[in-house]
XYZ file of C-alpha atoms in Angstrom:
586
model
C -24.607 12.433 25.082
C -24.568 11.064 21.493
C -28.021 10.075 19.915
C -28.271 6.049 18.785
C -28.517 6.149 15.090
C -31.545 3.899 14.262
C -33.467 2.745 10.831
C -37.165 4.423 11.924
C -39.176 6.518 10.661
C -41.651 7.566 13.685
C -40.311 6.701 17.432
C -44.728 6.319 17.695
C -44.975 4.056 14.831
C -41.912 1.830 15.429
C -43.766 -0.846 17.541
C -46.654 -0.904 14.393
C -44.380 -1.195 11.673
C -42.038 -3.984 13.213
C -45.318 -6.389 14.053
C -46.512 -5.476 10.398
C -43.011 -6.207 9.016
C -43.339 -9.743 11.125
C -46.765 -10.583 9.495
C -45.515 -9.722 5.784
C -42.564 -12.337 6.750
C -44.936 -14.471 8.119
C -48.278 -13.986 6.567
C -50.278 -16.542 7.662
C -49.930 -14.929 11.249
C -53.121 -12.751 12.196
C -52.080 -8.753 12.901
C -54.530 -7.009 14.397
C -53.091 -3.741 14.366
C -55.201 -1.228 16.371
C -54.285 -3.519 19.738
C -50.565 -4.880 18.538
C -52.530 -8.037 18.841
C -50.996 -11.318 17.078
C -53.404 -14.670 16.083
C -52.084 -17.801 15.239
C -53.654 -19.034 12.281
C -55.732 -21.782 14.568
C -57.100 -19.581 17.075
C -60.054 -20.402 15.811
C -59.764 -24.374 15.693
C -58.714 -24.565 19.572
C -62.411 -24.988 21.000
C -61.245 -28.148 22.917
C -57.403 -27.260 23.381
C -56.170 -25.023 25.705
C -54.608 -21.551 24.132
C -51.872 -19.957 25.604
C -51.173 -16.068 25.829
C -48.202 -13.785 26.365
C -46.617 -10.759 25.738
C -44.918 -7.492 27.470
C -42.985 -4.558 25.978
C -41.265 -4.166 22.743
C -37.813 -4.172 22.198
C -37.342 -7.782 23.253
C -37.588 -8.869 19.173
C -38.537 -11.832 18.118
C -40.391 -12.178 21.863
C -42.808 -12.626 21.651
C -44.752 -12.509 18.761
C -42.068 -14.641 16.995
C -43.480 -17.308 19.376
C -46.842 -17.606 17.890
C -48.138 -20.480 16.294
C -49.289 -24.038 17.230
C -47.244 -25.673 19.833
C -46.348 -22.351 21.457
C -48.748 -18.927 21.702
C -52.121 -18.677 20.473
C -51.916 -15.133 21.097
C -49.172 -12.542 21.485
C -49.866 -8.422 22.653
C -46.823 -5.713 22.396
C -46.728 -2.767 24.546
C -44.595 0.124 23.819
C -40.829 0.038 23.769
C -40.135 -1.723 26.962
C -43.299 -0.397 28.631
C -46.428 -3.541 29.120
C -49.815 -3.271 26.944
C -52.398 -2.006 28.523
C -54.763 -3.983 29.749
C -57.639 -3.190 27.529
C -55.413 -4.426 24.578
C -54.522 -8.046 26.817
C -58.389 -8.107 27.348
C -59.000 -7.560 23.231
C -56.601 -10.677 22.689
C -58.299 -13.005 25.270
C -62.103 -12.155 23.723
C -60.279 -12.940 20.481
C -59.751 -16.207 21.760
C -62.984 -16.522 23.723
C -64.850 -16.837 20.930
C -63.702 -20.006 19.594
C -62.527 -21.779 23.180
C -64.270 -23.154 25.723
C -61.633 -24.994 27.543
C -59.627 -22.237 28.530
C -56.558 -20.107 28.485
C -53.375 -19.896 29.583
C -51.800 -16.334 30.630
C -47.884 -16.453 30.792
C -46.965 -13.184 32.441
C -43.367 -11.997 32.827
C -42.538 -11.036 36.563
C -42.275 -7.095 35.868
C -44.308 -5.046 37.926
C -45.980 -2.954 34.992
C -47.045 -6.621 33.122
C -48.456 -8.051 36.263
C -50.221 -5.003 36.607
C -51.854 -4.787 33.227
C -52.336 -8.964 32.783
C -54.055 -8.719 36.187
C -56.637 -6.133 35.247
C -57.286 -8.123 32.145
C -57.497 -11.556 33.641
C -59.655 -10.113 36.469
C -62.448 -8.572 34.022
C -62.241 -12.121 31.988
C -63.185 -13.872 35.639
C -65.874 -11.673 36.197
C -67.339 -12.500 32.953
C -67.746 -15.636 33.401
C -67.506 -16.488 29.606
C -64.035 -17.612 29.687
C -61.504 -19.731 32.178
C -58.308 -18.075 32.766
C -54.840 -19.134 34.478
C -52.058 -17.036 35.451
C -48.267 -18.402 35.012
C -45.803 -15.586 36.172
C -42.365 -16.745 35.413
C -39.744 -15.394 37.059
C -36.500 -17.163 36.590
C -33.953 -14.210 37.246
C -30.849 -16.011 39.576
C -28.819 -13.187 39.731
C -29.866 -11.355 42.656
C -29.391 -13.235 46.160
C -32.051 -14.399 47.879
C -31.642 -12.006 50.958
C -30.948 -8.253 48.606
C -34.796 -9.062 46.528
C -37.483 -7.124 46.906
C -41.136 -7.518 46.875
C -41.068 -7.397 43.232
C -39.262 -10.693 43.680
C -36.939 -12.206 40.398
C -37.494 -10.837 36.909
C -38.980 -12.757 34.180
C -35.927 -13.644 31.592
C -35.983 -15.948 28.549
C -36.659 -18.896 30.680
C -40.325 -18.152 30.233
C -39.677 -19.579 26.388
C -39.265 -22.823 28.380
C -42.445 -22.496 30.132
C -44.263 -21.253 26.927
C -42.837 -24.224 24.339
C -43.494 -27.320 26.963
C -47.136 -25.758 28.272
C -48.174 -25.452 24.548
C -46.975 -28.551 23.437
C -49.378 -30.149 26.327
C -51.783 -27.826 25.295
C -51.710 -29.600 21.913
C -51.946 -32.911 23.310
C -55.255 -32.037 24.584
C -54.393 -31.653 28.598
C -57.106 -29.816 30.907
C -56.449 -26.490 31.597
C -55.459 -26.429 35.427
C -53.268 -29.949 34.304
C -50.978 -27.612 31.515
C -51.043 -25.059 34.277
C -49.851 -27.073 37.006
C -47.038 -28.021 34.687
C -45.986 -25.160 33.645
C -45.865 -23.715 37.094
C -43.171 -26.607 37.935
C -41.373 -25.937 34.919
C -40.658 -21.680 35.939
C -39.595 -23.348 38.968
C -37.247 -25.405 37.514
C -36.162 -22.821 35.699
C -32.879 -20.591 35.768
C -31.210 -17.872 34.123
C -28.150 -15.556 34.444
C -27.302 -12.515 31.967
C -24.315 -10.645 31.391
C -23.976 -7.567 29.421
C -21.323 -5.654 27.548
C -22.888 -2.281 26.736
C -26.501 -0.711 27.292
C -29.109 -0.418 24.901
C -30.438 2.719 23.549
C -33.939 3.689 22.695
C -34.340 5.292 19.157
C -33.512 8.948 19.088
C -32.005 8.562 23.107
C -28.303 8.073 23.893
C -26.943 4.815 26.073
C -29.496 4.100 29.142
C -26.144 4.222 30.934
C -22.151 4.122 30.696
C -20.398 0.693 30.661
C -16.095 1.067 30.883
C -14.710 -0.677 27.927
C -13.547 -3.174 30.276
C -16.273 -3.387 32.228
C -19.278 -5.684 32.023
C -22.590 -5.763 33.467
C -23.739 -9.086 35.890
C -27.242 -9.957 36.269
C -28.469 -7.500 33.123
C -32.520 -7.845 32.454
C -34.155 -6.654 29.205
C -35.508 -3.334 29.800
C -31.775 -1.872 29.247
C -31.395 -0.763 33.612
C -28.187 -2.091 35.192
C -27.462 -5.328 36.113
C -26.542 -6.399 39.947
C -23.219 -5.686 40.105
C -20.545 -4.786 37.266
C -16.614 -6.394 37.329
C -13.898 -6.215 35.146
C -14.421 -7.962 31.305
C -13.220 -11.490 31.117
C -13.145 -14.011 28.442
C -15.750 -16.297 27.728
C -14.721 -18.936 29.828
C -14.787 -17.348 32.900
C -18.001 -15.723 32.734
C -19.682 -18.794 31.607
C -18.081 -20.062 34.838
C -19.704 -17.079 37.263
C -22.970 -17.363 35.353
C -23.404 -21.192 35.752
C -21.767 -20.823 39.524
C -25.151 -19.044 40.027
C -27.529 -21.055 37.907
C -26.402 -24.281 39.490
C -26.783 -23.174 43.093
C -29.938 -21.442 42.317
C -31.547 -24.618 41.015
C -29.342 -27.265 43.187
C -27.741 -28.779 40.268
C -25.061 -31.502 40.870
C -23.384 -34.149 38.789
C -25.792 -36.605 37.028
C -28.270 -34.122 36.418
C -30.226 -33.450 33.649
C -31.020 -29.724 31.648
C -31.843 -27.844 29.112
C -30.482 -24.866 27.888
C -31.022 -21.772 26.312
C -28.355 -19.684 25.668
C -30.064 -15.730 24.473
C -28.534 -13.325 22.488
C -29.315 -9.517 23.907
C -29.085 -8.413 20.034
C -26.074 -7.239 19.155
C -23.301 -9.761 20.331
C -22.141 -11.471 17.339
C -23.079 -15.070 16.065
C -19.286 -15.619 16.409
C -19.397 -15.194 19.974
C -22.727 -16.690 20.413
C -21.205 -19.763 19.547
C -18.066 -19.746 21.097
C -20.670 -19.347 24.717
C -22.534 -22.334 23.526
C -19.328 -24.106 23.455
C -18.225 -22.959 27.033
C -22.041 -23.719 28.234
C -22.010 -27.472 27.197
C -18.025 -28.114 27.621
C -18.679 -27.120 31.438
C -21.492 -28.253 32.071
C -20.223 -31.542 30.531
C -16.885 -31.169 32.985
C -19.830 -31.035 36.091
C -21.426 -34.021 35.229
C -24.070 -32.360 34.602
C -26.013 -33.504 30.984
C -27.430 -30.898 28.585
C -29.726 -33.118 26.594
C -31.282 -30.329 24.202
C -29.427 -26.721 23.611
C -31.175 -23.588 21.854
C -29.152 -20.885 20.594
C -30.432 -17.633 19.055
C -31.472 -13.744 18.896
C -34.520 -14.825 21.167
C -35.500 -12.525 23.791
C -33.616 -9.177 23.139
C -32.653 -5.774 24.512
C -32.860 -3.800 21.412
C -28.911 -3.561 20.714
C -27.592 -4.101 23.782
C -24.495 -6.247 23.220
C -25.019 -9.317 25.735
C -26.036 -12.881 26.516
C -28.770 -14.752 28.932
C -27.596 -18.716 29.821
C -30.902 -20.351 30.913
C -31.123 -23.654 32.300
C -34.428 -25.823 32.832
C -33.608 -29.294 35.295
C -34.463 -31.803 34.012
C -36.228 -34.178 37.012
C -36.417 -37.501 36.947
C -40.094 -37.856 37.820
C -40.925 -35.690 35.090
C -38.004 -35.232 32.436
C -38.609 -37.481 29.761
C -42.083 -35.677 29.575
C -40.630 -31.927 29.099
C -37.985 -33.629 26.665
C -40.603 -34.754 24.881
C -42.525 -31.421 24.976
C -39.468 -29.415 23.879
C -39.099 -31.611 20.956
C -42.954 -31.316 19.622
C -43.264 -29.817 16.567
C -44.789 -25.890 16.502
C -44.993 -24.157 13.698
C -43.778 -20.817 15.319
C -41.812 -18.576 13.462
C -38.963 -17.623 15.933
C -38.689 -21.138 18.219
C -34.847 -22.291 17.258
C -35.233 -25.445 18.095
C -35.554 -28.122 14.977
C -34.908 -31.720 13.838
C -31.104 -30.964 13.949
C -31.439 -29.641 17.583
C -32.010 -34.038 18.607
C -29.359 -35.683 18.606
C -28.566 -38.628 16.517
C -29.471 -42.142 17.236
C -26.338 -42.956 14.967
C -22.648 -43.085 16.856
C -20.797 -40.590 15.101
C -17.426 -42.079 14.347
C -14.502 -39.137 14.741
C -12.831 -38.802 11.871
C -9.078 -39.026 12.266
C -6.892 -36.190 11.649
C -5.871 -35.991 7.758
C -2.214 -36.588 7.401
C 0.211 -33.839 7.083
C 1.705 -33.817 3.341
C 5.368 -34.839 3.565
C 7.302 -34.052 0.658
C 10.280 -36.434 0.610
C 13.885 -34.645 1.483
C 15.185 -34.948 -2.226
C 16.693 -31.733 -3.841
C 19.471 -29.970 -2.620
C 20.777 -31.102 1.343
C 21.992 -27.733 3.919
C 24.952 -28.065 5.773
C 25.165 -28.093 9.167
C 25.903 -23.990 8.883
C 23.589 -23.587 6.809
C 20.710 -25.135 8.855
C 21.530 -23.335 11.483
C 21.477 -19.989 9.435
C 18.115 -21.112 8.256
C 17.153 -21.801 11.994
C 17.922 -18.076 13.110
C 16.066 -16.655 10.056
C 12.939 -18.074 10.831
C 13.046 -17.317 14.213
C 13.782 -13.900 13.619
C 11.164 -13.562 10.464
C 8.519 -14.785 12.884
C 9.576 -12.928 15.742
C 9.352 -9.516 13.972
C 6.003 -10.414 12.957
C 4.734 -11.362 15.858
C 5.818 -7.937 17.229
C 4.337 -5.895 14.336
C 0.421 -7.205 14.869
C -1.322 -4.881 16.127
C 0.232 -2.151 14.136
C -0.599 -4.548 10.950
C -3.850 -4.781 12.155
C -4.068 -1.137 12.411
C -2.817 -0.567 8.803
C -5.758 -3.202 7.666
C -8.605 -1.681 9.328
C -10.838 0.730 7.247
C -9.807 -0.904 3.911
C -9.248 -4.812 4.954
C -10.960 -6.302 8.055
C -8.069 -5.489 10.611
C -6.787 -8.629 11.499
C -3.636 -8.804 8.777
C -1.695 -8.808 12.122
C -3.354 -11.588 13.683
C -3.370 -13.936 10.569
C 0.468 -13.833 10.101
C 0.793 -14.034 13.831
C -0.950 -17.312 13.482
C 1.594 -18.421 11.249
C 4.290 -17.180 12.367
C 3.581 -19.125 16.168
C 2.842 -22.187 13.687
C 6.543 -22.257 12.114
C 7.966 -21.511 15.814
C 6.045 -23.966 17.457
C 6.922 -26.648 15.059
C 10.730 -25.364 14.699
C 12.601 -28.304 16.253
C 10.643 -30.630 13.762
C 10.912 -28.787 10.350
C 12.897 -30.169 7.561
C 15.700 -27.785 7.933
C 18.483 -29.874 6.364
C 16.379 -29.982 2.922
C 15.249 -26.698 1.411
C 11.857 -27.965 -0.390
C 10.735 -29.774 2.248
C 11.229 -27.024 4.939
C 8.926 -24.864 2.141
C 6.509 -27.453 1.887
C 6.101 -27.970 5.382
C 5.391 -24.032 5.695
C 2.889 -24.066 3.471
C 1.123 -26.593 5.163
C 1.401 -24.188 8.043
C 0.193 -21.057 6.167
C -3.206 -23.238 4.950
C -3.904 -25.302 8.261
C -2.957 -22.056 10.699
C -4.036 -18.798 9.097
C -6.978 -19.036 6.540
C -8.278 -16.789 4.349
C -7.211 -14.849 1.307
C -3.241 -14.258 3.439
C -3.524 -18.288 3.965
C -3.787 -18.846 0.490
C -1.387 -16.881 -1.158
C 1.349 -17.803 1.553
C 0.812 -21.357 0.891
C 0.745 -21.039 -2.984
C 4.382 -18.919 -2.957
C 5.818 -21.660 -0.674
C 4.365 -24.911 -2.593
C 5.633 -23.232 -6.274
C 8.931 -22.397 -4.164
C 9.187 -25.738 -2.815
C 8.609 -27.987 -6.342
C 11.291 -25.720 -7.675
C 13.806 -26.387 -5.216
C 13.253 -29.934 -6.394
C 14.575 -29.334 -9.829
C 18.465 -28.266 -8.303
C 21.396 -30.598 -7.849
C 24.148 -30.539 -4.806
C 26.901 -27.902 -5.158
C 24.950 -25.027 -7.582
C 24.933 -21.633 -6.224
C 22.577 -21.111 -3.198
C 22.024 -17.470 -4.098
C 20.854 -18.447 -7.747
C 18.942 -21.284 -6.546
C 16.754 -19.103 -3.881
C 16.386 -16.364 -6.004
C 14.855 -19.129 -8.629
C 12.658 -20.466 -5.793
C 11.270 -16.910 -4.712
C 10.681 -15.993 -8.762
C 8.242 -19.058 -9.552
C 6.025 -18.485 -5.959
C 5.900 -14.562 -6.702
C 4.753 -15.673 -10.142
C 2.097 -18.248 -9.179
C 1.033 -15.650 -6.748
C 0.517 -13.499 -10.108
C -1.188 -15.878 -11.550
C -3.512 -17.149 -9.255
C -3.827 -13.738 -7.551
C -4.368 -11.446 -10.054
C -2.529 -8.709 -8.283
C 0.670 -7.246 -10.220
C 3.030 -4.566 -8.657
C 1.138 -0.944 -9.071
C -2.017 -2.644 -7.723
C -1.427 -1.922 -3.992
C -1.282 -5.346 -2.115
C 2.223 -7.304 -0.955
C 3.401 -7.913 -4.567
C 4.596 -4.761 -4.831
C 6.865 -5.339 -1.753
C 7.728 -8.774 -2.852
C 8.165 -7.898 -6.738
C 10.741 -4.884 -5.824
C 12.506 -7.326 -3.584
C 12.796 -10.034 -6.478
C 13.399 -7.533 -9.362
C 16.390 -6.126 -6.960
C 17.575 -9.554 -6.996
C 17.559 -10.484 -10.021
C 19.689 -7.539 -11.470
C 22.316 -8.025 -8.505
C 22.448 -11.677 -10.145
C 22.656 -10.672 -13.418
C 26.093 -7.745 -12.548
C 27.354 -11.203 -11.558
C 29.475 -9.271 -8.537
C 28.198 -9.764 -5.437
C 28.873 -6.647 -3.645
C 29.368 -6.341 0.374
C 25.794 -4.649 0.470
C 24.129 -7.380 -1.534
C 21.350 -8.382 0.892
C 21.065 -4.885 1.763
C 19.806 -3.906 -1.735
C 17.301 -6.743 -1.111
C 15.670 -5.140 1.690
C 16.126 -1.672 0.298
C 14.006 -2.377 -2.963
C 11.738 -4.818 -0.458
C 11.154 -1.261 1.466
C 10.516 0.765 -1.531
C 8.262 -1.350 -2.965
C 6.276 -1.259 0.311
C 5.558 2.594 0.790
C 5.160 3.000 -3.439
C 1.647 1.495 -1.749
C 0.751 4.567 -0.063
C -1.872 6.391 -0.996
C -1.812 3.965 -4.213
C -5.397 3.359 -5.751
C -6.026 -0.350 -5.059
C -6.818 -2.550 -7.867
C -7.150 -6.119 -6.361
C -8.085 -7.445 -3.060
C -10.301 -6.649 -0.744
C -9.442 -2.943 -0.587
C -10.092 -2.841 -4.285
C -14.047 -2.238 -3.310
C -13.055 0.815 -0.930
C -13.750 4.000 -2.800
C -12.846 6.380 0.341
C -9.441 8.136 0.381
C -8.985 8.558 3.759
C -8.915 4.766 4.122
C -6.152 4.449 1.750
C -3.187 6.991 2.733
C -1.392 4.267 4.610
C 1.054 1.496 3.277
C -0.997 -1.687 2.661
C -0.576 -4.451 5.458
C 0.002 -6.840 3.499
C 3.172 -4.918 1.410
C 4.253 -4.030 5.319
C 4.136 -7.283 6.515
C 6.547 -8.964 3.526
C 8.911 -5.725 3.851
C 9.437 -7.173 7.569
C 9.827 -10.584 6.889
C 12.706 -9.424 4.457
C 14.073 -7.319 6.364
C 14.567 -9.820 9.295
C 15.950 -12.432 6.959
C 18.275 -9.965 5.719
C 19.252 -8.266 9.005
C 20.043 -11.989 10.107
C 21.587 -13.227 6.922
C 24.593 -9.916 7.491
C 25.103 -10.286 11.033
C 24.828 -13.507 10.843
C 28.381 -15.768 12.721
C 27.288 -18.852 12.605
């Protein structure tokens, strides 16, 4: 089994040097470092507010010493790498406290057997004392495991408990009575729900995967200590697990239409922010489709599982009886270094006006005019140019990865599905409006450094079409049209041919042009000379040192023995428009 490569020095020290790296980053946070023990800077002004303490294992970064500050934890301890503090550490951090309150404090304890354990010893000694008044939350807002399969362990605590935690110390702030912020939060765990899906395990420094997840497999009901989820099912997109997750969320907590909630949607670590947000989106868009209201929504790296690649939806319901309150609460200021939630995270009292789509540029059809033939020829060379694309993706995307960022494919895929969904309404009778129309579909559909360049090399093409009258020679006036875009490409680009990127493709194919112009005798194999040079300029790319673009910065050979994807993808592109052009009977 292969070893997880990791950025530690000592497996012993890790949990040390991570809470010491959080109090350089935060440094008005107290780090008391023999007992992993983190102090809000007002522990010691809370004699008549409540304090509130939490903790667990490590390897749930930022939780939950990120959460410390006013309006959330007073006090945070870290066991281990997903193993609880002992409770002689838990009982260091409530004398801590002690000192300076005599109203009490609040112990939020995630439902794992080990932290109930070791918060249980500590609370119990703090009772006996008699110095101190403790309470006991245990959150445990786990829905994925049915009522009847739980054991007596009951439902795991999950990132719900940041719910319980930001509302309870919010009240706590307000003054409340202990048993009052208690009670409250109590109601809130119960009103609590949360689902989790993963796509691969974690792995422990120096240990291999906790345990093998198919490539198109995915793990339901996942926790944060890196074991197996409930049951595992094929991968799906986005939407549909958003779907099974809220399925289970909603029954669990009896949500129907007109309801009110909160959400939290978690990041296990290493899912990216890309597809963070695209789950936000599916998370309020269905919930939205329900009829059910998500008034506030938190997104973040919040509770993790080292770098386990996966995501926890939690909702809170909002009552009616009690939901303006915990609204309220969520939206208190804290000073806590990790909470997400902000100004921005309220909505406006504004009506945001939608703006209205910006109008497509139209270029008017003046130049040259196609005839009827020659539309249709135009017709079946697009189609075909954007057909062979589409069918060379992946292996374009192959050719970009190591020395690009693999999705050269994908980007002139866009494109190409943007000309042939908008085929029927092009401008096909009028040459520079059909380019200028493409360009518009190279910015709008495919982004990027590929978006630009394809829209510069059709605009330049397009303004010179302009220039032509009726009746001059369509070779001559084409050949004029592809000259000025490969030289504003130039220009713009910096790229020449020798430099490794799709000029040389394109620069062969125009050079080969030009001198089949210049012979003035069109030979049978005209075209064919097009595409041959087209070719040749492609593979003169392999194992070529690049000297602009992105795969200018890569210094390693082996990434470099291929063609470049973007000389490829022109060389097919001429090609089909030359293939179609000499077999061409319409």
């Amino acid at each position: 089994m292969a070893m997880s490569k990791n950025l530690i020095n000592s497996l012993d020290d890790a949990v040390s040097e991570a809470l010491s790296g959080l109090s350089y980053t935060y440094p008005q946070l107290e780090y008391h470092v023999s007992h992993r023990v983190v102090l809000s800077p007002d522990h010691r002004d809370r004699r008549n507010k409540v304090a509130l303490v939490c903790g667990g294992g490590s390897g749930h970064e930022p939780f939950a010493a990120g959460f410390v500050g006013s309006g959330m934890l007073t006090a945070s301890i870290a066991g281990s790498i997903f193993a609880a503090p002992p409770s002689t550490h838990i009982t260091y951090a409530l004398r801590c406290i002690a000192e300076n309150n005599k109203v009490g404090i609040m112990v939020v304890v995630p439902n794992y057997t080990g932290d109930c354990l070791n918060f249980g010893i500590a609370i119990e000694k703090a009772r006996q004392t008699g110095v101190m008044q403790v309470e006991e939350v245990i959150v445990d807002d786990d829905c994925s495991i049915p009522e009847n399969e739980r054991s007596v362990a009951g439902k795991r605590g999950l990132v719900g408990m940041l719910f319980v935690i930001k509302i309870a110390g919010a009240l706590a702030e307000k003054g409340l009575p202990l048993c009052e912020v208690a009670e409250i939060a109590r109601r809130v765990s119960q009103s609590t729900a949360t689902y989790g899906i993963g796509l691969s395990a974690c792995a422990v420094p120096g240990q291999g995967l906790m345990f093998e997840l198919a490539q198109d497999e995915i793990e339901c009901g996942m926790g944060v200590h890196g074991e197996a989820g409930y049951e595992r099912i094929k991968l799906r997109t986005a939407s549909e697990l958003v779907t099974l997750m809220l399925k289970r969320i909603c029954e669990a907590l009896s949500l129907s239409a007109n309801d009110s909630v909160a959400v939290i949607v978690n990041n296990f670590g290493a899912l990216s922010q890309l597809e963070q947000g695209i789950v936000v989106h599916e998370v309020v868009n269905q919930l939205q489709g329900l009829g059910i209201q998500p008034v506030r929504v938190y997104s973040g790296i919040l509770m993790t599982s080292l770098n386990s690649v996966g995501i926890h939806v939690s909702l809170l319901k909002l009552t009616e009886s009690h939901g303006d309150v915990l609204v309220e609460c969520l939206d208190e200021e804290t000073t806590a270094p990790c909470w997400p939630g902000c100004a921005y995270s309220i909505s406006s009292a504004l009506t945001s006006v939608p703006s209205k789509d910006a109008e497509k540029r139209k270029m008017g059809k003046i130049g040259i005019s196609l005839n009827a033939r020659d539309q249709r020829l135009i017709e079946s060379c697009l189609r075909d140019a954007c057909a062979a694309i589409v069918e060379k993706e992946a292996y374009l995307n192959g050719l970009d990865r190591g020395c690009g960022d693999g999705d050269c494919g994908s980007t002139l895929k866009r494109f190409a599905d943007g000309i042939l969904s908008n085929l029927d309404s092009l401008s096909l009778s009028h040459p520079a409006a059909l380019l200028a129309e493409m360009a518009d579909i190279a910015e709008e559909r495919m982004g990027g450094t590929s978006g630009a360049l394809y829209c510069l090399f059709f605009t330049t093409a397009a303004k010179t079409l302009t220039s032509f009258a009726q009746g001059e020679d369509l070779r001559r006036v084409w050949h004029c049209a592809f000259r000025s875009g490969l030289n504003c490409l130039e220009k713009y680009g910096k790229a020449r041919a020798g430099d490794r990127t799709m000029i040389d493709t394109m620069h062969g194919a125009c050079t080969a042009y030009e001198r089949l112009l210049e012979e003035a005798i069109f030979p049978g194999d005209f075209y064919d000379k097009i595409m041959a040079a087209a070719w040749e300029g492609c593979y003169s790319t392999r194992n070529m040192k690049p000297k602009a673009g992105r795969a200018s910065y890569i210094k390693q050979a082996q990434y470099l023995t291929e063609v470049d994807a973007g000389a490829y993808a022109a060389a097919i592109w001429i090609a089909a428009i030359v293939q179609t052009i000499t077999h061409s009977d319409v």
